[in-house]
């Protein structure tokens, strides 16, 4: 199921609450700092948190598949096998959060194809000779800043639920002081990349201004745009005539 922001009537973050409880392979994409990873890591209920351990990994272009799958480690004079987060998630029916999945290259790509096969028939034989399959409850939530078309088709096709994140998580906005919320909501997903101010900056500004004051905090966080940002905040908070 792919969502289309023009056709969808369900607010994106409500949809996410639903699909995270029921879909097995989910991909989120969109601008940085909108709350994708935060939401992927947080389970929907205490019951789910108990039943489904969460594993997380961030892909880098140089990463070998062994970091996801597992590898031998020297212990005393011997070598022992240590599962990586992907195989742990398979064995324990866990949620595997894969950040920056579009950075995958080489053997990680092939590994992901196998890992994300339909769970009914997915199977992998480890270098130990052991054959493993995904346990009930195994789920993958991947995130990225690029576009799904950046992914090789075979990987893209393994995410039947692909959601474009066009707005910040309302809970993340609510965590900001009230006077910053409107500005943060719009600026963190501005169409033009150079116009964006992501939530991390807004949080830092909110923290810093408490201790070093608005002017210094704005200069530290917004740089050359400091006075423009302060002016627009003042205009927005001025009582309307
Ligand atoms: N529900 C929330 N409540 C409070 N803070 C939040 C919430 N969601 C996100 N945040 C905060 O917003 C910031 C951005 O969140 P997060 O790292 O999840 O974004 P992202 O979309 O994964 O970004 P990127 O694409 O750069 O990885 C973080 O500082 C995070 O702690
Ligand atoms: Mg992230």
mmCIF file of C-alpha atoms in Angstrom, residues 34-235:
data_model
loop_
_atom_site.group_PDB
_atom_site.id
_atom_site.type_symbol
_atom_site.label_atom_id
_atom_site.label_comp_id
_atom_site.label_asym_id
_atom_site.label_seq_id
_atom_site.Cartn_x
_atom_site.Cartn_y
_atom_site.Cartn_z
ATOM 1 C CA UNK A 34 10.563 15.077 11.324
ATOM 2 C CA UNK A 35 10.405 12.235 13.853
ATOM 3 C CA UNK A 36 10.631 9.135 11.633
ATOM 4 C CA UNK A 37 13.204 7.260 13.705
ATOM 5 C CA UNK A 38 11.744 8.360 17.041
ATOM 6 C CA UNK A 39 8.339 7.002 16.024
ATOM 7 C CA UNK A 40 9.717 3.793 14.525
ATOM 8 C CA UNK A 41 11.522 3.002 17.781
ATOM 9 C CA UNK A 42 8.472 3.578 19.967
ATOM 10 C CA UNK A 43 5.991 0.769 20.211
ATOM 11 C CA UNK A 44 2.259 1.232 20.259
ATOM 12 C CA UNK A 45 1.448 -0.325 23.624
ATOM 13 C CA UNK A 46 3.091 -1.682 26.760
ATOM 14 C CA UNK A 47 1.946 -5.148 25.679
ATOM 15 C CA UNK A 48 3.680 -4.817 22.342
ATOM 16 C CA UNK A 49 6.822 -3.437 23.973
ATOM 17 C CA UNK A 50 6.958 -6.545 26.150
ATOM 18 C CA UNK A 51 6.345 -8.998 23.332
ATOM 19 C CA UNK A 52 8.489 -7.428 20.619
ATOM 20 C CA UNK A 53 12.109 -6.419 21.332
ATOM 21 C CA UNK A 54 13.380 -3.480 19.281
ATOM 22 C CA UNK A 55 16.709 -3.526 17.425
ATOM 23 C CA UNK A 56 18.130 -0.603 15.503
ATOM 24 C CA UNK A 57 20.909 -0.088 13.008
ATOM 25 C CA UNK A 58 22.003 2.787 10.793
ATOM 26 C CA UNK A 59 23.362 1.798 7.395
ATOM 27 C CA UNK A 60 26.550 3.374 6.060
ATOM 28 C CA UNK A 61 27.899 2.876 2.538
ATOM 29 C CA UNK A 62 30.941 0.964 3.843
ATOM 30 C CA UNK A 63 28.982 -1.325 6.156
ATOM 31 C CA UNK A 64 29.441 -5.055 5.522
ATOM 32 C CA UNK A 65 26.464 -7.422 5.793
ATOM 33 C CA UNK A 66 28.192 -9.112 8.755
ATOM 34 C CA UNK A 67 27.200 -6.133 10.918
ATOM 35 C CA UNK A 68 23.567 -6.957 10.344
ATOM 36 C CA UNK A 69 23.847 -10.731 10.130
ATOM 37 C CA UNK A 70 26.468 -11.441 12.806
ATOM 38 C CA UNK A 71 30.041 -12.748 12.834
ATOM 39 C CA UNK A 72 32.577 -14.777 14.771
ATOM 40 C CA UNK A 73 34.339 -13.037 17.652
ATOM 41 C CA UNK A 74 37.512 -14.203 19.383
ATOM 42 C CA UNK A 75 36.813 -15.484 22.905
ATOM 43 C CA UNK A 76 39.874 -16.806 24.756
ATOM 44 C CA UNK A 77 41.670 -18.977 22.225
ATOM 45 C CA UNK A 78 38.471 -19.736 20.295
ATOM 46 C CA UNK A 79 35.942 -18.081 18.057
ATOM 47 C CA UNK A 80 32.298 -17.773 18.993
ATOM 48 C CA UNK A 81 29.391 -16.808 16.771
ATOM 49 C CA UNK A 82 27.558 -13.582 17.673
ATOM 50 C CA UNK A 83 24.237 -12.765 16.010
ATOM 51 C CA UNK A 84 23.852 -9.275 14.556
ATOM 52 C CA UNK A 85 20.688 -7.194 15.067
ATOM 53 C CA UNK A 86 18.932 -8.542 11.964
ATOM 54 C CA UNK A 87 19.261 -12.183 12.980
ATOM 55 C CA UNK A 88 18.388 -11.346 16.592
ATOM 56 C CA UNK A 89 15.220 -9.688 15.303
ATOM 57 C CA UNK A 90 14.437 -12.806 13.224
ATOM 58 C CA UNK A 91 15.012 -15.174 16.136
ATOM 59 C CA UNK A 92 13.144 -13.122 18.735
ATOM 60 C CA UNK A 93 10.268 -11.847 16.593
ATOM 61 C CA UNK A 94 11.561 -8.308 17.066
ATOM 62 C CA UNK A 95 11.131 -4.957 15.395
ATOM 63 C CA UNK A 96 14.212 -4.040 13.372
ATOM 64 C CA UNK A 97 14.557 -0.312 12.674
ATOM 65 C CA UNK A 98 16.891 0.251 9.731
ATOM 66 C CA UNK A 99 17.897 3.902 9.398
ATOM 67 C CA UNK A 100 19.248 5.390 6.168
ATOM 68 C CA UNK A 101 18.411 2.261 4.200
ATOM 69 C CA UNK A 102 19.239 4.095 0.950
ATOM 70 C CA UNK A 103 22.922 4.037 1.991
ATOM 71 C CA UNK A 104 23.036 0.261 1.571
ATOM 72 C CA UNK A 105 25.545 -1.029 -0.970
ATOM 73 C CA UNK A 106 27.190 -4.290 -1.977
ATOM 74 C CA UNK A 107 26.582 -7.312 0.200
ATOM 75 C CA UNK A 108 24.223 -5.399 2.536
ATOM 76 C CA UNK A 109 21.811 -5.003 -0.384
ATOM 77 C CA UNK A 110 21.816 -8.731 -1.122
ATOM 78 C CA UNK A 111 21.463 -9.483 2.577
ATOM 79 C CA UNK A 112 18.485 -7.134 2.862
ATOM 80 C CA UNK A 113 16.775 -8.849 -0.065
ATOM 81 C CA UNK A 114 16.980 -12.126 1.840
ATOM 82 C CA UNK A 115 16.072 -10.600 5.213
ATOM 83 C CA UNK A 116 13.013 -8.866 3.758
ATOM 84 C CA UNK A 117 11.670 -11.822 1.813
ATOM 85 C CA UNK A 118 8.063 -12.636 2.662
ATOM 86 C CA UNK A 119 8.281 -14.036 6.201
ATOM 87 C CA UNK A 120 6.319 -17.179 5.269
ATOM 88 C CA UNK A 121 9.238 -18.445 3.191
ATOM 89 C CA UNK A 122 12.260 -16.372 4.240
ATOM 90 C CA UNK A 123 15.169 -18.562 5.266
ATOM 91 C CA UNK A 124 18.892 -18.054 5.723
ATOM 92 C CA UNK A 125 21.770 -20.395 6.494
ATOM 93 C CA UNK A 126 24.381 -18.749 8.707
ATOM 94 C CA UNK A 127 28.154 -19.337 8.390
ATOM 95 C CA UNK A 128 27.770 -21.613 11.450
ATOM 96 C CA UNK A 129 25.675 -23.976 9.304
ATOM 97 C CA UNK A 130 22.527 -23.185 11.271
ATOM 98 C CA UNK A 131 19.415 -22.371 9.243
ATOM 99 C CA UNK A 132 17.213 -19.611 10.644
ATOM 100 C CA UNK A 133 13.762 -18.253 9.820
ATOM 101 C CA UNK A 134 11.877 -15.165 11.019
ATOM 102 C CA UNK A 135 9.866 -15.800 14.188
ATOM 103 C CA UNK A 136 6.305 -14.515 14.516
ATOM 104 C CA UNK A 137 6.319 -10.800 15.264
ATOM 105 C CA UNK A 138 9.363 -9.975 13.136
ATOM 106 C CA UNK A 139 8.884 -6.520 11.613
ATOM 107 C CA UNK A 140 11.091 -4.073 9.730
ATOM 108 C CA UNK A 141 10.684 -0.306 9.740
ATOM 109 C CA UNK A 142 13.158 1.449 7.451
ATOM 110 C CA UNK A 143 13.748 5.199 7.164
ATOM 111 C CA UNK A 144 15.522 7.407 4.652
ATOM 112 C CA UNK A 145 15.734 10.985 3.412
ATOM 113 C CA UNK A 146 15.852 10.198 -0.295
ATOM 114 C CA UNK A 147 13.106 9.013 -2.621
ATOM 115 C CA UNK A 148 12.034 5.379 -2.958
ATOM 116 C CA UNK A 149 13.154 5.515 -6.603
ATOM 117 C CA UNK A 150 16.730 5.851 -5.244
ATOM 118 C CA UNK A 151 16.445 2.247 -4.038
ATOM 119 C CA UNK A 152 17.073 -0.699 -6.341
ATOM 120 C CA UNK A 153 13.718 -2.014 -7.505
ATOM 121 C CA UNK A 154 14.123 -5.358 -5.740
ATOM 122 C CA UNK A 155 14.594 -3.623 -2.378
ATOM 123 C CA UNK A 156 11.841 -1.084 -3.010
ATOM 124 C CA UNK A 157 9.424 -3.873 -3.864
ATOM 125 C CA UNK A 158 9.984 -5.419 -0.437
ATOM 126 C CA UNK A 159 8.213 -2.495 1.251
ATOM 127 C CA UNK A 160 4.524 -2.879 0.439
ATOM 128 C CA UNK A 161 3.851 -0.017 2.889
ATOM 129 C CA UNK A 162 5.811 3.075 1.841
ATOM 130 C CA UNK A 163 4.845 6.374 3.438
ATOM 131 C CA UNK A 164 6.100 9.830 2.557
ATOM 132 C CA UNK A 165 6.463 11.910 5.714
ATOM 133 C CA UNK A 166 5.347 15.369 4.696
ATOM 134 C CA UNK A 167 4.706 16.771 8.175
ATOM 135 C CA UNK A 168 6.510 16.570 11.505
ATOM 136 C CA UNK A 169 5.055 14.306 14.162
ATOM 137 C CA UNK A 170 2.452 16.397 16.061
ATOM 138 C CA UNK A 171 3.783 14.966 19.331
ATOM 139 C CA UNK A 172 7.233 16.297 18.470
ATOM 140 C CA UNK A 173 5.736 19.731 17.809
ATOM 141 C CA UNK A 174 3.771 19.577 21.068
ATOM 142 C CA UNK A 175 7.029 18.946 22.931
ATOM 143 C CA UNK A 176 8.212 22.447 21.907
ATOM 144 C CA UNK A 177 7.260 25.647 23.776
ATOM 145 C CA UNK A 178 3.984 27.004 22.428
ATOM 146 C CA UNK A 179 5.437 30.127 20.803
ATOM 147 C CA UNK A 180 7.748 28.028 18.581
ATOM 148 C CA UNK A 181 5.268 25.416 17.414
ATOM 149 C CA UNK A 182 3.804 27.090 14.335
ATOM 150 C CA UNK A 183 7.168 28.226 13.031
ATOM 151 C CA UNK A 184 8.692 24.796 13.610
ATOM 152 C CA UNK A 185 5.776 22.945 12.011
ATOM 153 C CA UNK A 186 6.144 24.750 8.698
ATOM 154 C CA UNK A 187 9.869 25.324 8.549
ATOM 155 C CA UNK A 188 10.978 21.755 9.208
ATOM 156 C CA UNK A 189 9.329 20.521 5.997
ATOM 157 C CA UNK A 190 9.749 23.637 3.813
ATOM 158 C CA UNK A 191 9.813 22.705 0.124
ATOM 159 C CA UNK A 192 13.185 24.307 -0.437
ATOM 160 C CA UNK A 193 15.927 22.454 1.399
ATOM 161 C CA UNK A 194 17.864 25.660 2.140
ATOM 162 C CA UNK A 195 14.780 27.170 3.794
ATOM 163 C CA UNK A 196 14.284 24.247 6.185
ATOM 164 C CA UNK A 197 14.899 24.487 9.912
ATOM 165 C CA UNK A 198 14.612 21.002 11.327
ATOM 166 C CA UNK A 199 13.218 20.064 14.738
ATOM 167 C CA UNK A 200 16.648 19.445 16.213
ATOM 168 C CA UNK A 201 17.436 23.142 15.790
ATOM 169 C CA UNK A 202 14.126 24.203 17.300
ATOM 170 C CA UNK A 203 14.676 21.968 20.344
ATOM 171 C CA UNK A 204 18.176 23.326 20.800
ATOM 172 C CA UNK A 205 16.986 26.907 20.433
ATOM 173 C CA UNK A 206 14.273 26.273 23.048
ATOM 174 C CA UNK A 207 16.884 24.881 25.453
ATOM 175 C CA UNK A 208 19.555 27.473 24.851
ATOM 176 C CA UNK A 209 17.360 30.548 25.062
ATOM 177 C CA UNK A 210 16.457 29.604 28.637
ATOM 178 C CA UNK A 211 20.073 29.958 29.695
ATOM 179 C CA UNK A 212 21.803 32.337 27.265
ATOM 180 C CA UNK A 213 18.856 34.409 26.045
ATOM 181 C CA UNK A 214 17.032 34.680 22.707
ATOM 182 C CA UNK A 215 19.619 36.669 20.773
ATOM 183 C CA UNK A 216 22.576 34.433 21.557
ATOM 184 C CA UNK A 217 20.576 31.245 21.240
ATOM 185 C CA UNK A 218 19.240 32.323 17.836
ATOM 186 C CA UNK A 219 22.711 33.264 16.642
ATOM 187 C CA UNK A 220 24.117 29.914 17.754
ATOM 188 C CA UNK A 221 21.332 27.853 16.237
ATOM 189 C CA UNK A 222 20.075 29.786 13.200
ATOM 190 C CA UNK A 223 23.324 31.548 12.198
ATOM 191 C CA UNK A 224 22.840 34.110 9.431
ATOM 192 C CA UNK A 225 19.078 33.626 9.618
ATOM 193 C CA UNK A 226 18.908 34.479 13.335
ATOM 194 C CA UNK A 227 17.385 37.938 13.065
ATOM 195 C CA UNK A 228 14.898 36.885 10.369
ATOM 196 C CA UNK A 229 13.741 33.987 12.532
ATOM 197 C CA UNK A 230 13.446 36.166 15.656
ATOM 198 C CA UNK A 231 11.497 38.796 13.731
ATOM 199 C CA UNK A 232 9.048 36.261 12.343
ATOM 200 C CA UNK A 233 8.540 34.761 15.822
ATOM 201 C CA UNK A 234 7.836 38.242 17.222
ATOM 202 C CA UNK A 235 5.390 39.037 14.421
#
